[in-house]
Short mmCIF file of C-alpha atoms and ligand atoms in Angstrom, two decimals:
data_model
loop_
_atom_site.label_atom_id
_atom_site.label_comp_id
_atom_site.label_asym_id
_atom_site.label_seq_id
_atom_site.Cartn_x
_atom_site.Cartn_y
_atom_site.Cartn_z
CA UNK A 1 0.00 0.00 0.00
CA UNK A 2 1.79 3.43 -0.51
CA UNK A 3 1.79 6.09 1.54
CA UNK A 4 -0.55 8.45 -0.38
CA UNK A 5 -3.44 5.51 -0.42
CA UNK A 6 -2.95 5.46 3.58
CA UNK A 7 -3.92 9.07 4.02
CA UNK A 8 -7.33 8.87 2.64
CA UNK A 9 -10.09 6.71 4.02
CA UNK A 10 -10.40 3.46 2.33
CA UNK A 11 -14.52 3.56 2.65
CA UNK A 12 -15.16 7.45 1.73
CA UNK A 13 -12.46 8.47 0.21
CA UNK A 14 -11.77 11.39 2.02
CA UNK A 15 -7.88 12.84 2.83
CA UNK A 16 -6.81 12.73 6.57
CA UNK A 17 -7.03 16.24 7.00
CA UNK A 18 -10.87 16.77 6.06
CA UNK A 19 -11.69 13.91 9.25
CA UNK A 20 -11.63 13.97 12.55
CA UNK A 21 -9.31 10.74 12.82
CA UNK A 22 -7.85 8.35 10.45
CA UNK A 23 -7.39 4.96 11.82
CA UNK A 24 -4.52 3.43 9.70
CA UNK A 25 -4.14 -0.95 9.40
CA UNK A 26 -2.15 -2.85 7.37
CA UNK A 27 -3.91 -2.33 4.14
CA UNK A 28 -6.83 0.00 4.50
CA UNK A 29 -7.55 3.07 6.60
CA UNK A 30 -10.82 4.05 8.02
CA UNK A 31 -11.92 7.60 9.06
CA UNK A 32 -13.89 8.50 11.98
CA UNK A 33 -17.21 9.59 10.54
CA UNK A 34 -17.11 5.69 8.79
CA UNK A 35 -16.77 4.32 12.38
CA UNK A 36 -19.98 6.13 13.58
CA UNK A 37 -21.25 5.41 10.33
CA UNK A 38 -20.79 1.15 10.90
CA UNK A 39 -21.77 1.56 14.71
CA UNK A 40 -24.76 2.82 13.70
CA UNK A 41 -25.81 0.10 11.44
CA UNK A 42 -24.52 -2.54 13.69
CA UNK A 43 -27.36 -0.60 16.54
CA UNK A 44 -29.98 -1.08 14.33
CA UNK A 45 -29.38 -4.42 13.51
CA UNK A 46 -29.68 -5.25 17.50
CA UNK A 47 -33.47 -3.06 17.32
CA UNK A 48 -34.42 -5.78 14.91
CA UNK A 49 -33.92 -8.57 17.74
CA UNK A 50 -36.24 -6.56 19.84
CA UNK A 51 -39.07 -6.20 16.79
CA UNK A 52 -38.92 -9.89 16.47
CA UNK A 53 -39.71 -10.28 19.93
CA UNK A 54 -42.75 -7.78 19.67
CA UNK A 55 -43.73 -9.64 16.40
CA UNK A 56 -43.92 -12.99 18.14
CA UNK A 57 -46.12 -11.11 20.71
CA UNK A 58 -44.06 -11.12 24.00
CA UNK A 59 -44.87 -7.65 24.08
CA UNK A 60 -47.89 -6.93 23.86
CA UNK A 61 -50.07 -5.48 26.56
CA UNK A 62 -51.90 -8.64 27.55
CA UNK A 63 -48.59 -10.76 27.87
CA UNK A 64 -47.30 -8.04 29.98
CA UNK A 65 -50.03 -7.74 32.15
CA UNK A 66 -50.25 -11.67 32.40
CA UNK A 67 -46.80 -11.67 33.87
CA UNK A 68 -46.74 -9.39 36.46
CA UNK A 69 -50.21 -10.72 37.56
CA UNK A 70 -47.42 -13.23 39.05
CA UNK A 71 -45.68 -11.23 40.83
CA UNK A 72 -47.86 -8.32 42.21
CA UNK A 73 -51.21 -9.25 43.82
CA UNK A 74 -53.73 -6.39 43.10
CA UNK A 75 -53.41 -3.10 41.45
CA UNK A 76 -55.55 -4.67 38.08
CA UNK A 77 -55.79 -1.34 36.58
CA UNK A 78 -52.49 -0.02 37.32
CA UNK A 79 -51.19 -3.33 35.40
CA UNK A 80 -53.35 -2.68 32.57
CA UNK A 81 -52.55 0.79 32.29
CA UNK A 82 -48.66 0.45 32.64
CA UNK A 83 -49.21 -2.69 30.18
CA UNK A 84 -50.14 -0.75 27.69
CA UNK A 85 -47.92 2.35 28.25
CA UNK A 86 -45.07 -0.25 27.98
CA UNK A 87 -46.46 -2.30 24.98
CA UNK A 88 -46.66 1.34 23.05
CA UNK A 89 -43.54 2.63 23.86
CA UNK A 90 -41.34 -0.39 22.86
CA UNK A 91 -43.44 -0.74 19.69
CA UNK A 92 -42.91 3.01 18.84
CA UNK A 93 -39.24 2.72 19.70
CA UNK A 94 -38.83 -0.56 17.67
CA UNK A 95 -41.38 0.83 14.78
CA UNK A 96 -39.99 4.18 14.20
CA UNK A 97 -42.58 5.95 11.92
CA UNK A 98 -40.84 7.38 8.63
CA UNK A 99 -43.08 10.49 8.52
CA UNK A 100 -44.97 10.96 12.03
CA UNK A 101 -43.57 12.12 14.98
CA UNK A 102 -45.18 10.19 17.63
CA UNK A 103 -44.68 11.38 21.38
CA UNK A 104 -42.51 9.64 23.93
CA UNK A 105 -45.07 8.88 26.75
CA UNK A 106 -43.86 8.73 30.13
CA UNK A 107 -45.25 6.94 32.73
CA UNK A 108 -46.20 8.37 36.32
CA UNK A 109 -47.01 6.20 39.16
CA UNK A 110 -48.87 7.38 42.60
CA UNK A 111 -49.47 5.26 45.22
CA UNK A 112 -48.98 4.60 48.78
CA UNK A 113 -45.98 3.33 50.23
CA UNK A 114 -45.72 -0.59 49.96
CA UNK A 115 -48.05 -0.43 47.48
CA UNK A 116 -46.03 -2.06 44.71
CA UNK A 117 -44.72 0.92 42.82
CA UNK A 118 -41.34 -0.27 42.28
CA UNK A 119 -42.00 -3.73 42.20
CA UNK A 120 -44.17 -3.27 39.19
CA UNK A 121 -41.70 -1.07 37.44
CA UNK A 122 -38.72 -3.48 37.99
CA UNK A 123 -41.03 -6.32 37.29
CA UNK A 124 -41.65 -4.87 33.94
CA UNK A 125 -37.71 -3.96 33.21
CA UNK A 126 -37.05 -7.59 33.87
CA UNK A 127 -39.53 -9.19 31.74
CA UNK A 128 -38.54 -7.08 28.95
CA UNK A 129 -34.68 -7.48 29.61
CA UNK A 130 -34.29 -4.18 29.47
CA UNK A 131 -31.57 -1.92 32.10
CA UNK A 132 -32.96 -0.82 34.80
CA UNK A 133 -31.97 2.16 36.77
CA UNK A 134 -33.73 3.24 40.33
CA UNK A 135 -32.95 6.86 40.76
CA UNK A 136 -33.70 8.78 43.92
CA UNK A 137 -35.10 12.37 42.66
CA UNK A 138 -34.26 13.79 46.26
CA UNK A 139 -30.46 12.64 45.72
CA UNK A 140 -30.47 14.69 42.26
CA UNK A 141 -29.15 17.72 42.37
CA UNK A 142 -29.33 20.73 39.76
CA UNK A 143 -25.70 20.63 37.27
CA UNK A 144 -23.40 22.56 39.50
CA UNK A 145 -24.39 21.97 42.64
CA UNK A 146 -23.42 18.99 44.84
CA UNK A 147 -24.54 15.84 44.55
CA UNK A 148 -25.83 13.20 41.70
CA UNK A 149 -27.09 15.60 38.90
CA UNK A 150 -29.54 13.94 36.48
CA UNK A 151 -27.01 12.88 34.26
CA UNK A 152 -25.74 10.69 36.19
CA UNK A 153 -29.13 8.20 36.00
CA UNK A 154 -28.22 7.66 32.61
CA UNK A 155 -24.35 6.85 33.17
CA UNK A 156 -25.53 3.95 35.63
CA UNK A 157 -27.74 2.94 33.21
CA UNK A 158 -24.64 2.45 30.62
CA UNK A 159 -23.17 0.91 33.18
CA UNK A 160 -25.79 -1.18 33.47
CA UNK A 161 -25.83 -2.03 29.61
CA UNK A 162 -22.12 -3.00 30.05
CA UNK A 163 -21.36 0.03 28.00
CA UNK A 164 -23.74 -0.78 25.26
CA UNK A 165 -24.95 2.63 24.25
CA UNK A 166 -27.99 1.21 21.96
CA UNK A 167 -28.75 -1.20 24.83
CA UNK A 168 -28.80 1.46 27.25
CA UNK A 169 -30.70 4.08 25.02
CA UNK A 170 -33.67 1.56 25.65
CA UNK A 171 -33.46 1.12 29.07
CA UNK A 172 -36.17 2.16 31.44
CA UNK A 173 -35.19 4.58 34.37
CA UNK A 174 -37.34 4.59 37.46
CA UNK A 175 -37.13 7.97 39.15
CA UNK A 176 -38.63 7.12 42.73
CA UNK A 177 -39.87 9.55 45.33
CA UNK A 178 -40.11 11.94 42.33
CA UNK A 179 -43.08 13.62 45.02
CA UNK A 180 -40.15 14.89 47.44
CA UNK A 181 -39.32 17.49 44.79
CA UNK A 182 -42.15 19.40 44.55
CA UNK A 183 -42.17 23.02 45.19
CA UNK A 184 -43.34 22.53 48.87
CA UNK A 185 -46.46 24.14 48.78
CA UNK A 186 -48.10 27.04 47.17
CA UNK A 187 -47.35 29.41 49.90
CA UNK A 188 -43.81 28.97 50.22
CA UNK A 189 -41.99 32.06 50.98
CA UNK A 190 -40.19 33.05 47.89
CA UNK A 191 -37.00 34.25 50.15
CA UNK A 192 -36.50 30.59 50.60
CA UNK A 193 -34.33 28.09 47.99
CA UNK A 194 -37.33 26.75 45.78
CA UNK A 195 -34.50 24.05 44.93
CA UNK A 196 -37.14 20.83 44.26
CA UNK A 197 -38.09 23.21 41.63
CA UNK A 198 -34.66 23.42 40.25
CA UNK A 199 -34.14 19.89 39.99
CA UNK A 200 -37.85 19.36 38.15
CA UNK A 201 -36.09 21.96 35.58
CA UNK A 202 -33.04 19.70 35.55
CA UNK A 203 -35.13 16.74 34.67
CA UNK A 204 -37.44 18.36 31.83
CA UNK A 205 -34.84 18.18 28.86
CA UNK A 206 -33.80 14.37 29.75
CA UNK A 207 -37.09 12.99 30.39
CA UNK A 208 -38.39 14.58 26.96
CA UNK A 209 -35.21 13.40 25.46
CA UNK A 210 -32.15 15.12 24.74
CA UNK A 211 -28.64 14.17 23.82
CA UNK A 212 -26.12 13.78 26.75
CA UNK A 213 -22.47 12.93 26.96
CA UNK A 214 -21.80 10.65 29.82
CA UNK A 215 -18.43 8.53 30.87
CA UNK A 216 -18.21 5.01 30.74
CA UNK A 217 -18.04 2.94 33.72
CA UNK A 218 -14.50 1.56 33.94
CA UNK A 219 -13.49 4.09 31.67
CA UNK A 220 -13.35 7.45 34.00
CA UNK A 221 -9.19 7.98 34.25
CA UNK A 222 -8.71 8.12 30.57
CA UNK A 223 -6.60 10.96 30.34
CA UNK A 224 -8.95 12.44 27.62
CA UNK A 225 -11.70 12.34 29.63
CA UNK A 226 -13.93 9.44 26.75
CA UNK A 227 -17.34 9.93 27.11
CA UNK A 228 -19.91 8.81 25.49
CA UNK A 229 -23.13 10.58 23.76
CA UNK A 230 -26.74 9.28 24.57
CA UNK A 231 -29.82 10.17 22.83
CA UNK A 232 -32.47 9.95 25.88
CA UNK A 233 -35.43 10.06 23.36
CA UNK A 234 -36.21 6.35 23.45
CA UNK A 235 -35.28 6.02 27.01
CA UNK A 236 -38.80 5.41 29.30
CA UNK A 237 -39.00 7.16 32.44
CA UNK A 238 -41.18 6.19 35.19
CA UNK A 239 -41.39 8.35 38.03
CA UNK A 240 -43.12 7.49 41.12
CA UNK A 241 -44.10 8.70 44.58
CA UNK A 242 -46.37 8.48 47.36
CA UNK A 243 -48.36 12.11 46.72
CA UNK A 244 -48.92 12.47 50.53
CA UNK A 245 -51.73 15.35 50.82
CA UNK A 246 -52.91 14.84 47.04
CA UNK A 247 -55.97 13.19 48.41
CA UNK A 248 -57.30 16.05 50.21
CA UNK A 249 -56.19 18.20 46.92
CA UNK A 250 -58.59 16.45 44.58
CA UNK A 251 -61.13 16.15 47.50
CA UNK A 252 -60.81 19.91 47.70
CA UNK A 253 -61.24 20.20 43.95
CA UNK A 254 -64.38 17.77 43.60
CA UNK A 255 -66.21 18.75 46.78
CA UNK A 256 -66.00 22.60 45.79
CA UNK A 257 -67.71 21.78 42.47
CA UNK A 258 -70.26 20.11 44.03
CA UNK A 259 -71.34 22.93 46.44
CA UNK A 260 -75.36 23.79 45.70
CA UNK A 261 -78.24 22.28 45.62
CA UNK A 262 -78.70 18.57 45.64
CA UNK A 263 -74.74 18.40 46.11
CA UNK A 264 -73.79 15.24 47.79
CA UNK A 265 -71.78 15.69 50.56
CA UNK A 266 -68.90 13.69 51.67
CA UNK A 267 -68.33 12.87 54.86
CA UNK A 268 -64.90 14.32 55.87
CA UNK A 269 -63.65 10.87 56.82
CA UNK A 270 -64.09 9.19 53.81
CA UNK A 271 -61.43 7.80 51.21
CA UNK A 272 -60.61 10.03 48.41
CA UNK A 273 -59.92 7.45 45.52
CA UNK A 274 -56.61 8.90 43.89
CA UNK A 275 -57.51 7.76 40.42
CA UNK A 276 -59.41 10.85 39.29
CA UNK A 277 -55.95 13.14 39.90
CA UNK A 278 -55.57 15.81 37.25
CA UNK A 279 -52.72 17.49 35.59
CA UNK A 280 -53.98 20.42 37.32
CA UNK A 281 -54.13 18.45 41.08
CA UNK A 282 -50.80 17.95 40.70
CA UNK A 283 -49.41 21.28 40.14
CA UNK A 284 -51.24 22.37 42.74
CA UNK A 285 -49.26 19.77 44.95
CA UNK A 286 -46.10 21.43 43.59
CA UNK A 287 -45.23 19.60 40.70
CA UNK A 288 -44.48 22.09 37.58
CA UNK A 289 -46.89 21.92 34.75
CA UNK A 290 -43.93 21.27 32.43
CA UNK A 291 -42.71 18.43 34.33
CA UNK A 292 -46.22 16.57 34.31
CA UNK A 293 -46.92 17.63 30.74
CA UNK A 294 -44.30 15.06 29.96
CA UNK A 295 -45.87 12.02 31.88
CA UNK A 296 -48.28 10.99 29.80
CA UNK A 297 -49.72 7.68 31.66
CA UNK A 298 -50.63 8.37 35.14
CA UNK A 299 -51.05 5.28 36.98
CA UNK A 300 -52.76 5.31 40.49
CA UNK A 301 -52.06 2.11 42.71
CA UNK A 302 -54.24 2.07 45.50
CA UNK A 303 -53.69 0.65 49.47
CA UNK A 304 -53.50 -3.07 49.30
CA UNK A 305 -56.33 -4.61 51.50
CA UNK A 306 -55.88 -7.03 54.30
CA UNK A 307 -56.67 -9.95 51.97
CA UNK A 308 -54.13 -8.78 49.22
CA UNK A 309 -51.38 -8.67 51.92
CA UNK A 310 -52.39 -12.10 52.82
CA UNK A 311 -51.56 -13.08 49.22
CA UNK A 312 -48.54 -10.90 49.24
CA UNK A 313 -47.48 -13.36 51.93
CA UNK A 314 -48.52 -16.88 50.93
CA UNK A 315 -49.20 -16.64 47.09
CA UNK A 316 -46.63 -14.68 45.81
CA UNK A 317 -43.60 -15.88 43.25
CA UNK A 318 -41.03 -15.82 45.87
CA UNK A 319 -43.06 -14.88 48.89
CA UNK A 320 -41.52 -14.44 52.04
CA UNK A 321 -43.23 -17.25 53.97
CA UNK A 322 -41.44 -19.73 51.38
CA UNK A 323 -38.05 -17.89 51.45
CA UNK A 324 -38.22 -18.53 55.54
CA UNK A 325 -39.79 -21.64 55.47
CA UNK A 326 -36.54 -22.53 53.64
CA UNK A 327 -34.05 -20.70 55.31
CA UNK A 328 -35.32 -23.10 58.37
CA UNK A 329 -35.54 -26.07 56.64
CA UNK A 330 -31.81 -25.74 55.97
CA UNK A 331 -31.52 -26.74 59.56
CA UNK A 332 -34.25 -29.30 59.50
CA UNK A 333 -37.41 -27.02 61.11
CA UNK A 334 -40.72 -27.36 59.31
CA UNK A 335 -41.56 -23.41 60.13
CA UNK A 336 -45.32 -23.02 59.81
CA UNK A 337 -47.62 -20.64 60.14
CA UNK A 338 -51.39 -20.88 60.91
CA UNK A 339 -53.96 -18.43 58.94
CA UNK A 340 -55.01 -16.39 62.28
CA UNK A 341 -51.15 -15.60 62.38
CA UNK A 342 -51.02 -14.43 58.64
CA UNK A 343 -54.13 -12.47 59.16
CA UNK A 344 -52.32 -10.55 61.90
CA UNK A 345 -49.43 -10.01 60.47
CA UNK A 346 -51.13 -8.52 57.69
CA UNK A 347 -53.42 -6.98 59.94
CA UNK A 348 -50.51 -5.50 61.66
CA UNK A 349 -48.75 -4.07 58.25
CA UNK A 350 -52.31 -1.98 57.83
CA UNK A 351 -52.09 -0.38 61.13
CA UNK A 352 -48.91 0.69 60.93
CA UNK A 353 -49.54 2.17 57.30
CA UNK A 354 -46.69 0.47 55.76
CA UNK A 355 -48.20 -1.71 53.62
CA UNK A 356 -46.76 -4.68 51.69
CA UNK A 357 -43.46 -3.02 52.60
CA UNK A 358 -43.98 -4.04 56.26
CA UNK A 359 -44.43 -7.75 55.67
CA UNK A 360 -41.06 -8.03 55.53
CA UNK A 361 -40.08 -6.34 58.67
CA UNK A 362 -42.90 -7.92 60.08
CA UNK A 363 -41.86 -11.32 59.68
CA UNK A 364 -38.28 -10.72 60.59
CA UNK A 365 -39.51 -9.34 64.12
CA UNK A 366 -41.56 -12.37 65.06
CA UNK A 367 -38.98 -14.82 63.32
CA UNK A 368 -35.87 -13.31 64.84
CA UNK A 369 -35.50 -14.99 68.67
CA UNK A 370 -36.03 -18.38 66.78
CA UNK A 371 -33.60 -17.79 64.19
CA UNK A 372 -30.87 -16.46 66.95
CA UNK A 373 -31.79 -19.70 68.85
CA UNK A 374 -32.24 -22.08 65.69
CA UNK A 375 -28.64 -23.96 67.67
CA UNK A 376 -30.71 -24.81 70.58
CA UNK A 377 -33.85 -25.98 69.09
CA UNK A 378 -31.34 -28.59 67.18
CA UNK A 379 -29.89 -29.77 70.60
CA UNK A 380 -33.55 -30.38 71.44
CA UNK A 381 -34.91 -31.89 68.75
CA UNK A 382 -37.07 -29.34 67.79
CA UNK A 383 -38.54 -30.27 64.06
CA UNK A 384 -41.56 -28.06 63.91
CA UNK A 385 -42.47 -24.68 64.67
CA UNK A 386 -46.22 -23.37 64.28
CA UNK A 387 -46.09 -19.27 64.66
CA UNK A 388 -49.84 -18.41 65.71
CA UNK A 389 -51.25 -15.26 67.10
CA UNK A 390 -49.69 -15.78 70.82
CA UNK A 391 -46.26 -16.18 69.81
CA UNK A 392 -46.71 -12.62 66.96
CA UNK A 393 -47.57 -10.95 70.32
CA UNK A 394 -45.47 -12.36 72.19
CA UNK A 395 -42.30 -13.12 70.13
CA UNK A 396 -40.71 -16.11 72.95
CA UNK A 397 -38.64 -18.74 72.16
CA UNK A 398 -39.90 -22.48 72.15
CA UNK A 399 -36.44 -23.38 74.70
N1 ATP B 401 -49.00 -5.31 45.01
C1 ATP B 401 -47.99 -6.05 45.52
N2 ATP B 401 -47.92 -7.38 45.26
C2 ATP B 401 -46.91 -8.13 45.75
N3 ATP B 401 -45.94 -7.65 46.53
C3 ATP B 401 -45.94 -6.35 46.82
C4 ATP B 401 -46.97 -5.48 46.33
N4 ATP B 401 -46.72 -4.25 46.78
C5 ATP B 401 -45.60 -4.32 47.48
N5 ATP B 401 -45.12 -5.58 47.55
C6 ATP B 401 -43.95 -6.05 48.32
O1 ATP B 401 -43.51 -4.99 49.15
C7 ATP B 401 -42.18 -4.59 48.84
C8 ATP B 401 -42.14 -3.09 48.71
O2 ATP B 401 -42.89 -2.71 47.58
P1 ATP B 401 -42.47 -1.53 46.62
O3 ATP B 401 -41.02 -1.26 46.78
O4 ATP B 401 -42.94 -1.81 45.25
O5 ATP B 401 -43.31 -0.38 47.27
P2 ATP B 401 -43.51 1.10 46.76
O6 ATP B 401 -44.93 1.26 46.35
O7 ATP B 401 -42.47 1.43 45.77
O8 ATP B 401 -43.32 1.90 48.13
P3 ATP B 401 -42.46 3.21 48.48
O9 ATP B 401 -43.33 4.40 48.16
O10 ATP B 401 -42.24 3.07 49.95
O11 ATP B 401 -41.21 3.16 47.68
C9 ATP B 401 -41.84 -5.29 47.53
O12 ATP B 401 -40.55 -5.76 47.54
C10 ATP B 401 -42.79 -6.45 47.47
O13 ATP B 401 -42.22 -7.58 48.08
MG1 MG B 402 -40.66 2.44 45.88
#
């Protein structure tokens, strides 16, 4: 090869000095803008795996909803809803229209705590085999100031994609507790840092999609500083938060339209059902309009009820009386419970408003001075223990 054929671009032709960079090999050369050029097709060619999923209908809303009716008890409309947020977005993203612009659609989820909000947005991730981030909004910071600024959600996600941009421009980021920065409340004195604002303004741009440069994991001491540029655009955000006080907001809303004669009246004690929130609800509870505008899907999950923590506890894929019933059984104890004992610790989860979530902690407490004594109950012989409503009270030791 001479030297004159080795400063020009063996795909396009074009000199060394007209490019970026000029990689040079034995016989050919290729320029930079020829790189991005093959990287690019090579991306598309891993979409097409994901169509032919979609095509063999893995993906469509039903499917979706079918599987995480295994894993989260409840919450039917929420499923459906999210199913078909989901089902839309990957088929846009896998689809994309040649002359229609058709609108990312985030997805919003309210709902108590321990209702199943994350659960059902990591059960979706996994299904689809997609990366999954879980971002804390009240960790985010706005760029400049201290702290994780929104950027950095999509540099875990990378991460998370082992560095596969076109993997990771897919990926599904989960912004939790995405209430805690709301502008306080209406009233808040304007001398004061509005800074949940700030970070809402941070967010717009990414969440609509815009391109970012990020670093690769692993990759963070190269002396030039490599990063990386993402195109957000196809990435789904779900953001998600308990709302506290957005009950009485829409209660405030419907009961003042309803003033006059023949109005019905509440009774002040009664449950405000959450899925009638508005837009306009939840700027009033400090979100800003922009920032909602660009969650298309709200989904409302409601409290679970004593019977659906029941099932949360004994019906479950992986439910937590099987994962102890095993972790006993390891040292030859047939743990049991009997169904006034479930009852109350579900019971007990309700009272303490932590719902779902609690179960956990629940059954830790009560299991606990058996578990620290499991050494004992195999120097006595001990094959079989029955938790009922005594011992919950009463957590005591059989020896
Ligand atoms: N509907 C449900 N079905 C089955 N399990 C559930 C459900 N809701 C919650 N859980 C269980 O409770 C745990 C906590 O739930 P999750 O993290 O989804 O709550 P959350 O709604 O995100 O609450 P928070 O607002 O506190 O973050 C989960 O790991 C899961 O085991
Ligand atoms: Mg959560």
């Amino acid at each position: 090869m001479t030297d004159k054929k080795l400063q020009h671009c063996s795909f396009c032709g074009k000199h060394k000095d007209e490019v970026t960079k000029l990689i040079v090999g034995d016989d050919v050369s290729i320029c930079s803008s020829c790189i991005a050029l093959c990287n690019q097709l090579i991306d598309e060619e891993k979409v097409v795996d994901l169509i032919d999923k979609i095509g063999s209908g893995d993906f469509d809303a039903y499917s979706i909803k079918e599987h995480l009716d295994q894993l989260v008890i409840g919450q039917k409309s929420a499923k459906e809803v999210l199913a078909v947020a989901i089902s839309n977005h990957y088929k846009r993203i896998t689809n994309p229209p040649k002359d229609l612009e058709i609108q990312k659609g985030n997805v919003l989820l309210i709902g108590p705590t321990g209702s199943g909000k994350t659960l059902l947005a990591r059960s979706v991730a996994k299904y689809l085999n997609v990366p999954f981030v879980v971002a804390d909004a009240t960790s985010l910071t706005e760029a400049g100031y201290v702290g994780e600024d929104a950027e950095s959600m999509i540099a875990m996600l990378l991460a998370l994609a082992d560095n596969d941009v076109a993997r990771a421009e897919r990926g599904i980021v989960f912004i939790d507790e995405i209430d805690k920065i709301s502008r306080k409340s209406e009233s808040t004195s304007i001398t004061r840092d509005v800074s949940g604002e700030g970070v809402q303004q941070a967010l717009l741009k990414m969440v609509e999609g815009t391109k970012c440069r990020v670093s690769p994991v692993g990759k963070r001491k190269h002396p030039q500083g490599e990063t990386v540029e993402i195109d957000t655009k196809n990435i789904l955000f779900i953001a998600g938060g308990a709302f506290v006080g957005l009950e009485q907001i829409i209660k405030n809303r419907t009961q003042g339209s309803t003033i006059g004669f023949g109005a019905e009246v509440k009774s002040k004690t009664e449950k405000q059902d959450i899925a009638g929130v508005t837009p306009d609800d939840l700027t009033r509870f400090g979100m800003i309009p922009e920032f909602i505008g660009r969650f298309t899907t709200t989904v409302t999950l409601q409290e679970l009820t004593l019977e659906q923590l029941v099932e949360v506890l004994t019906d479950v894929k992986n439910n937590f009386i099987d994962q102890y019933r095993y972790l006993f059984s390891i040292d030859g104890i047939d743990l049991t419970f009997t169904s006034g004992a479930i009852r109350q610790i579900a019971q007990n989860c309700i009272d303490l408003k932590t719902g779902a979530r609690g179960l956990h902690t629940e059954i830790e407490r009560i299991l606990m001075p058996h578990m620290f004594h499991i050494r004992k109950y195999k120097e006595n012989n001990i094959k079989e223990l029955e938790i009922d409503v005594a011992l919950i009270e009463n957590p005591k030791v059989l020896v």
